[in-house]
Amino acid sequence: MGLAKTEIFTDQQNEISQYAKVFGHPARVAILQHLFKTDSCVCGDLVTEIGLAQPTISQHLKELKYLGLIKGNVEGTSVCYCINTENWIKMKEIMSKFLDQDIPKDKDCC
Amino acid sequence: MGLAKTEIFTDQQNEISQYAKVFGHPARVAILQHLFKTDSCVCGDLVTEIGLAQPTISQHLKELKYLGLIKGNVEGTSVCYCINTENWIKMKEIMSKFLDQDIPKDKDCC
DNA sequence: AACATTTATTGTAATATTGCAATGATATAA
DNA sequence: TTATATCATTGCAATATTACAATAAATGTT
């Protein structure tokens, strides 16, 4: 079907998977890493840096922005993007809760 | 195209996105959470617990197994699944390195 | 052996994702 | 105003993902 049955899962599970999904493409990982690494977070720089067409980068930026992980600021003809620190921390808390689950040592059945 | 251009990204970026992608569906998040929570990691239990058809669960389990995050053990007619602790820790290290990047405070351009 | 139980696989339909050319929108420069 | 530069949007083709019915495979039971 290509369509996840989100209604049968908890909000938490859907939230985790939504964040994970946006990290599920190397271009978006690369964009975020570049935004962390440098000031020059202008869209055009990302196009050059990453090597995908401008509309493709723009689309990936849109998804990152939709989830609130980045902010965009118009500066003349160009747009400056950067990490949304507050939301990044929120996301990290949610993801950490999932990733840092206690591993049951004695319960190993395999 | 529906096809990510993995060749233009680093191995690290591809690895991160591959792990993220597998977490990018609530069913797989739910499966993992259930495996963390309980002993009874038999496939049939997951089908009941989660509420998707058996082939669908089986398919999700296959993907989790392919990335090495879970192990499967045949026990009679049923199969017992559990977290692959060693690989889970490895994954966590890789994901943490990405999620815990330092946030540049003074570099805020937005 | 014949049957039952459990899980994996195959095939298929519906939807989503990715990538980009073409085009729009917006702001600056000449 | 006209041109230029930068980014967003639209439309489309190719591929991927999701879900499940039907079926196969494997093991246990009678």
Short mmCIF file of C-alpha atoms (C1' of nucleotides) in Angstrom, two decimals:
data_model
loop_
_atom_site.label_atom_id
_atom_site.label_comp_id
_atom_site.label_asym_id
_atom_site.label_seq_id
_atom_site.Cartn_x
_atom_site.Cartn_y
_atom_site.Cartn_z
CA MET A 1 0.00 0.00 0.00
CA GLY A 2 2.90 2.36 0.55
CA LEU A 3 0.95 3.90 3.39
CA ALA A 4 1.86 3.32 7.03
CA LYS A 5 -1.08 2.53 9.34
CA THR A 6 -0.19 5.28 11.79
CA GLU A 7 -3.53 5.08 13.59
CA ILE A 8 -2.71 1.79 15.24
CA PHE A 9 0.44 3.13 16.86
CA THR A 10 1.03 5.45 19.79
CA ASP A 11 1.84 9.12 19.31
CA GLN A 12 5.28 8.43 20.66
CA GLN A 13 5.92 5.67 18.16
CA ASN A 14 4.74 7.85 15.31
CA GLU A 15 6.85 10.75 16.50
CA ILE A 16 9.99 8.65 16.71
CA SER A 17 9.43 7.20 13.27
CA GLN A 18 8.75 10.62 11.83
CA TYR A 19 12.06 11.99 13.06
CA ALA A 20 13.84 8.84 11.98
CA LYS A 21 12.30 9.04 8.55
CA VAL A 22 13.70 12.50 7.94
CA PHE A 23 17.15 11.20 8.87
CA GLY A 24 16.57 8.27 6.54
CA HIS A 25 18.12 9.96 3.55
CA PRO A 26 21.87 10.66 3.30
CA ALA A 27 21.28 14.07 1.70
CA ARG A 28 19.39 15.28 4.76
CA VAL A 29 22.06 13.86 7.04
CA ALA A 30 24.67 15.69 4.99
CA ILE A 31 22.70 18.94 5.08
CA LEU A 32 22.39 18.80 8.86
CA GLN A 33 26.06 17.94 9.32
CA HIS A 34 27.02 20.88 7.14
CA LEU A 35 24.76 23.22 9.07
CA PHE A 36 26.41 22.08 12.28
CA LYS A 37 29.88 22.52 10.84
CA THR A 38 29.72 25.96 9.30
CA ASP A 39 28.19 29.40 9.31
CA SER A 40 27.63 29.64 5.62
CA CYS A 41 24.33 27.90 5.69
CA VAL A 42 23.07 29.50 2.51
CA CYS A 43 21.01 27.21 0.32
CA GLY A 44 23.27 27.64 -2.70
CA ASP A 45 26.28 26.50 -0.70
CA LEU A 46 24.46 23.30 0.16
CA VAL A 47 23.73 22.68 -3.50
CA THR A 48 27.44 23.05 -4.30
CA GLU A 49 28.58 21.13 -1.25
CA ILE A 50 26.27 18.16 -1.63
CA GLY A 51 26.02 17.80 -5.38
CA LEU A 52 22.32 17.40 -5.96
CA ALA A 53 20.21 19.71 -8.10
CA GLN A 54 18.86 22.86 -6.51
CA PRO A 55 15.21 21.75 -6.51
CA THR A 56 16.22 18.51 -4.83
CA ILE A 57 18.09 20.28 -2.05
CA SER A 58 15.22 22.72 -1.66
CA GLN A 59 12.83 19.83 -1.20
CA HIS A 60 15.00 18.19 1.45
CA LEU A 61 15.30 21.52 3.26
CA LYS A 62 11.54 21.80 3.23
CA GLU A 63 11.14 18.49 4.99
CA LEU A 64 13.71 19.37 7.62
CA LYS A 65 11.96 22.68 8.15
CA TYR A 66 8.55 21.01 8.36
CA LEU A 67 9.74 18.94 11.31
CA GLY A 68 11.20 22.07 12.87
CA LEU A 69 14.78 20.88 12.85
CA ILE A 70 16.05 23.84 10.86
CA LYS A 71 15.17 27.49 10.48
CA GLY A 72 15.33 29.54 7.31
CA ASN A 73 16.00 33.24 7.11
CA VAL A 74 15.74 35.33 3.97
CA GLU A 75 18.82 37.48 3.42
CA GLY A 76 18.49 39.41 0.24
CA THR A 77 18.13 37.01 -2.64
CA SER A 78 19.55 34.10 -0.71
CA VAL A 79 18.17 32.14 2.22
CA CYS A 80 20.21 31.31 5.26
CA TYR A 81 19.45 28.02 6.95
CA CYS A 82 20.55 26.86 10.35
CA ILE A 83 19.75 24.32 13.04
CA ASN A 84 16.76 25.05 15.24
CA THR A 85 18.60 24.46 18.47
CA GLU A 86 15.58 24.26 20.73
CA ASN A 87 13.79 21.72 18.60
CA TRP A 88 16.94 19.74 17.95
CA ILE A 89 17.27 19.22 21.70
CA LYS A 90 13.64 18.17 21.95
CA MET A 91 14.14 15.69 19.15
CA LYS A 92 17.25 14.33 20.83
CA GLU A 93 15.34 13.66 24.02
CA ILE A 94 12.67 11.75 22.18
CA MET A 95 15.14 9.73 20.16
CA SER A 96 17.39 9.06 23.15
CA LYS A 97 14.49 7.65 25.10
CA PHE A 98 14.06 5.16 22.31
CA LEU A 99 17.69 4.39 21.59
CA ASP A 100 18.84 4.19 25.21
CA GLN A 101 16.36 1.57 26.30
CA ASP A 102 17.74 -0.84 28.86
CA ILE A 103 18.94 -4.00 27.35
CA PRO A 104 17.64 -7.04 29.27
CA LYS A 105 20.67 -9.18 29.96
CA ASP A 106 19.07 -12.23 31.57
CA LYS A 107 16.10 -12.20 29.25
CA ASP A 108 18.14 -13.23 26.25
CA CYS A 109 16.20 -15.91 24.46
CA CYS A 110 18.38 -16.18 21.36
CA MET B 1 13.44 8.73 -9.21
CA GLY B 2 12.74 7.09 -5.86
CA LEU B 3 16.39 6.11 -5.70
CA ALA B 4 18.83 7.83 -3.35
CA LYS B 5 22.18 8.77 -4.86
CA THR B 6 24.16 7.00 -2.16
CA GLU B 7 27.43 7.17 -4.13
CA ILE B 8 27.84 10.89 -3.56
CA PHE B 9 27.68 10.57 0.21
CA THR B 10 30.16 9.29 2.76
CA ASP B 11 29.91 5.81 4.22
CA GLN B 12 29.08 7.38 7.55
CA GLN B 13 26.22 9.39 6.09
CA ASN B 14 24.84 6.34 4.35
CA GLU B 15 25.15 4.25 7.48
CA ILE B 16 23.32 6.80 9.60
CA SER B 17 20.52 7.12 7.08
CA GLN B 18 20.22 3.36 6.77
CA TYR B 19 19.69 2.94 10.49
CA ALA B 20 17.34 5.91 10.57
CA LYS B 21 15.36 4.51 7.69
CA VAL B 22 14.65 1.28 9.53
CA PHE B 23 13.37 3.31 12.48
CA GLY B 24 11.30 5.33 10.05
CA HIS B 25 8.23 3.14 10.36
CA PRO B 26 6.14 3.00 13.54
CA ALA B 27 5.66 -0.76 13.25
CA ARG B 28 9.39 -1.35 13.49
CA VAL B 29 9.64 1.05 16.41
CA ALA B 30 6.82 -0.85 18.11
CA ILE B 31 8.46 -4.21 17.43
CA LEU B 32 11.73 -3.05 18.95
CA GLN B 33 10.03 -1.54 21.98
CA HIS B 34 8.16 -4.78 22.54
CA LEU B 35 11.33 -6.81 22.26
CA PHE B 36 12.94 -4.58 24.86
CA LYS B 37 9.96 -4.85 27.17
CA THR B 38 9.29 -8.56 27.25
CA ASP B 39 10.67 -12.06 26.96
CA SER B 40 7.93 -13.37 24.75
CA CYS B 41 9.50 -12.26 21.57
CA VAL B 42 7.78 -14.86 19.43
CA CYS B 43 6.70 -13.61 16.02
CA GLY B 44 3.06 -14.54 16.56
CA ASP B 45 2.94 -12.44 19.70
CA LEU B 46 4.10 -9.43 17.73
CA VAL B 47 1.37 -10.00 15.19
CA THR B 48 -1.22 -9.97 17.97
CA GLU B 49 0.39 -7.12 19.85
CA ILE B 50 0.85 -4.79 16.93
CA GLY B 51 -2.17 -5.52 14.81
CA LEU B 52 -0.73 -5.87 11.35
CA ALA B 53 -1.03 -8.98 9.21
CA GLN B 54 1.49 -11.74 9.74
CA PRO B 55 3.29 -11.28 6.40
CA THR B 56 3.66 -7.58 7.14
CA ILE B 57 5.24 -8.21 10.53
CA SER B 58 7.45 -10.87 9.02
CA GLN B 59 8.65 -8.37 6.44
CA HIS B 60 9.45 -5.73 9.07
CA LEU B 61 11.31 -8.33 11.13
CA LYS B 62 13.35 -9.22 8.08
CA GLU B 63 14.51 -5.65 7.67
CA LEU B 64 15.44 -5.33 11.33
CA LYS B 65 17.34 -8.60 11.06
CA TYR B 66 19.07 -7.52 7.86
CA LEU B 67 20.56 -4.52 9.67
CA GLY B 68 21.57 -6.82 12.51
CA LEU B 69 19.46 -5.12 15.15
CA ILE B 70 17.58 -8.29 16.08
CA LYS B 71 18.32 -11.99 16.20
CA GLY B 72 15.91 -14.79 15.38
CA ASN B 73 15.97 -18.23 16.91
CA VAL B 74 13.83 -21.13 15.73
CA GLU B 75 12.01 -22.82 18.59
CA GLY B 76 9.83 -25.58 17.29
CA THR B 77 7.32 -24.18 14.90
CA SER B 78 7.71 -20.66 16.19
CA VAL B 79 10.60 -18.22 15.97
CA CYS B 80 11.88 -16.26 18.93
CA TYR B 81 13.17 -12.79 18.18
CA CYS B 82 15.23 -10.56 20.43
CA ILE B 83 17.50 -7.53 20.33
CA ASN B 84 21.04 -8.09 19.12
CA THR B 85 22.64 -6.31 22.04
CA GLU B 86 26.10 -5.99 20.57
CA ASN B 87 24.89 -4.46 17.32
CA TRP B 88 22.37 -2.27 19.08
CA ILE B 89 25.21 -0.67 21.01
CA LYS B 90 27.22 -0.18 17.82
CA MET B 91 24.22 1.47 16.18
CA LYS B 92 23.74 3.71 19.20
CA GLU B 93 27.31 4.93 18.98
CA ILE B 94 26.91 5.81 15.33
CA MET B 95 23.58 7.56 15.85
CA SER B 96 24.77 9.38 18.96
CA LYS B 97 27.73 10.81 17.11
CA PHE B 98 25.24 12.32 14.69
CA LEU B 99 22.57 13.41 17.16
CA ASP B 100 24.94 14.78 19.79
CA GLN B 101 26.73 17.21 17.52
CA ASP B 102 27.75 20.41 19.21
CA ILE B 103 25.36 23.20 18.60
CA PRO B 104 27.17 26.39 17.58
CA LYS B 105 25.83 29.11 19.83
CA ASP B 106 27.53 32.18 18.41
CA LYS B 107 27.19 31.02 14.85
CA ASP B 108 23.46 31.48 14.83
CA CYS B 109 22.57 33.21 11.61
CA CYS B 110 18.80 32.92 11.83
"C1'" DA C 1 1.79 -40.75 7.00
"C1'" DA C 2 -1.69 -37.07 7.58
"C1'" DC C 3 -2.78 -33.01 9.87
"C1'" DA C 4 -2.01 -28.74 12.47
"C1'" DT C 5 0.73 -24.73 13.72
"C1'" DT C 6 3.79 -21.19 12.83
"C1'" DT C 7 6.58 -18.39 10.00
"C1'" DA C 8 8.60 -17.13 5.39
"C1'" DT C 9 7.99 -16.05 0.60
"C1'" DT C 10 5.71 -14.52 -3.54
"C1'" DG C 11 2.85 -11.65 -6.10
"C1'" DT C 12 0.26 -7.60 -6.48
"C1'" DA C 13 -2.13 -3.11 -5.71
"C1'" DA C 14 -1.83 1.34 -3.69
"C1'" DT C 15 0.87 4.97 -2.18
"C1'" DA C 16 5.35 7.39 -1.14
"C1'" DT C 17 9.89 9.00 -2.25
"C1'" DT C 18 13.54 10.75 -5.02
"C1'" DG C 19 15.46 13.60 -8.52
"C1'" DC C 20 15.33 17.07 -11.85
"C1'" DA C 21 13.77 20.17 -15.87
"C1'" DA C 22 10.92 23.88 -16.37
"C1'" DT C 23 8.93 27.59 -14.40
"C1'" DG C 24 7.60 31.12 -10.71
"C1'" DA C 25 8.50 34.23 -7.15
"C1'" DT C 26 11.31 37.58 -4.90
"C1'" DA C 27 14.90 40.67 -4.13
"C1'" DT C 28 19.03 43.20 -5.74
"C1'" DA C 29 21.79 45.61 -9.38
"C1'" DA C 30 22.42 48.21 -13.44
"C1'" DT D 1 12.59 49.33 -15.77
"C1'" DT D 2 15.23 45.52 -17.25
"C1'" DA D 3 18.33 42.21 -16.14
"C1'" DT D 4 20.41 39.06 -12.77
"C1'" DA D 5 20.71 36.01 -8.91
"C1'" DT D 6 18.76 32.95 -5.69
"C1'" DC D 7 15.45 29.99 -4.04
"C1'" DA D 8 10.65 27.74 -4.17
"C1'" DT D 9 7.13 25.26 -6.65
"C1'" DT D 10 5.14 22.33 -10.12
"C1'" DG D 11 4.93 18.40 -12.89
"C1'" DC D 12 6.61 14.18 -14.13
"C1'" DA D 13 9.22 9.69 -14.55
"C1'" DA D 14 11.52 6.07 -12.11
"C1'" DT D 15 11.92 3.52 -8.13
"C1'" DA D 16 10.80 2.22 -3.24
"C1'" DT D 17 7.72 1.11 0.46
"C1'" DT D 18 3.75 -0.74 2.67
"C1'" DA D 19 0.19 -4.06 3.33
"C1'" DC D 20 -1.88 -8.33 2.63
"C1'" DA D 21 -3.97 -12.62 0.27
"C1'" DA D 22 -2.33 -16.78 -1.25
"C1'" DT D 23 0.90 -20.08 -0.85
"C1'" DA D 24 5.10 -22.48 0.51
"C1'" DA D 25 8.25 -24.29 3.95
"C1'" DA D 26 9.35 -26.18 8.30
"C1'" DT D 27 8.39 -28.33 12.49
"C1'" DG D 28 5.53 -30.69 15.78
"C1'" DT D 29 1.49 -33.83 16.81
"C1'" DT D 30 -1.59 -37.70 16.33
#
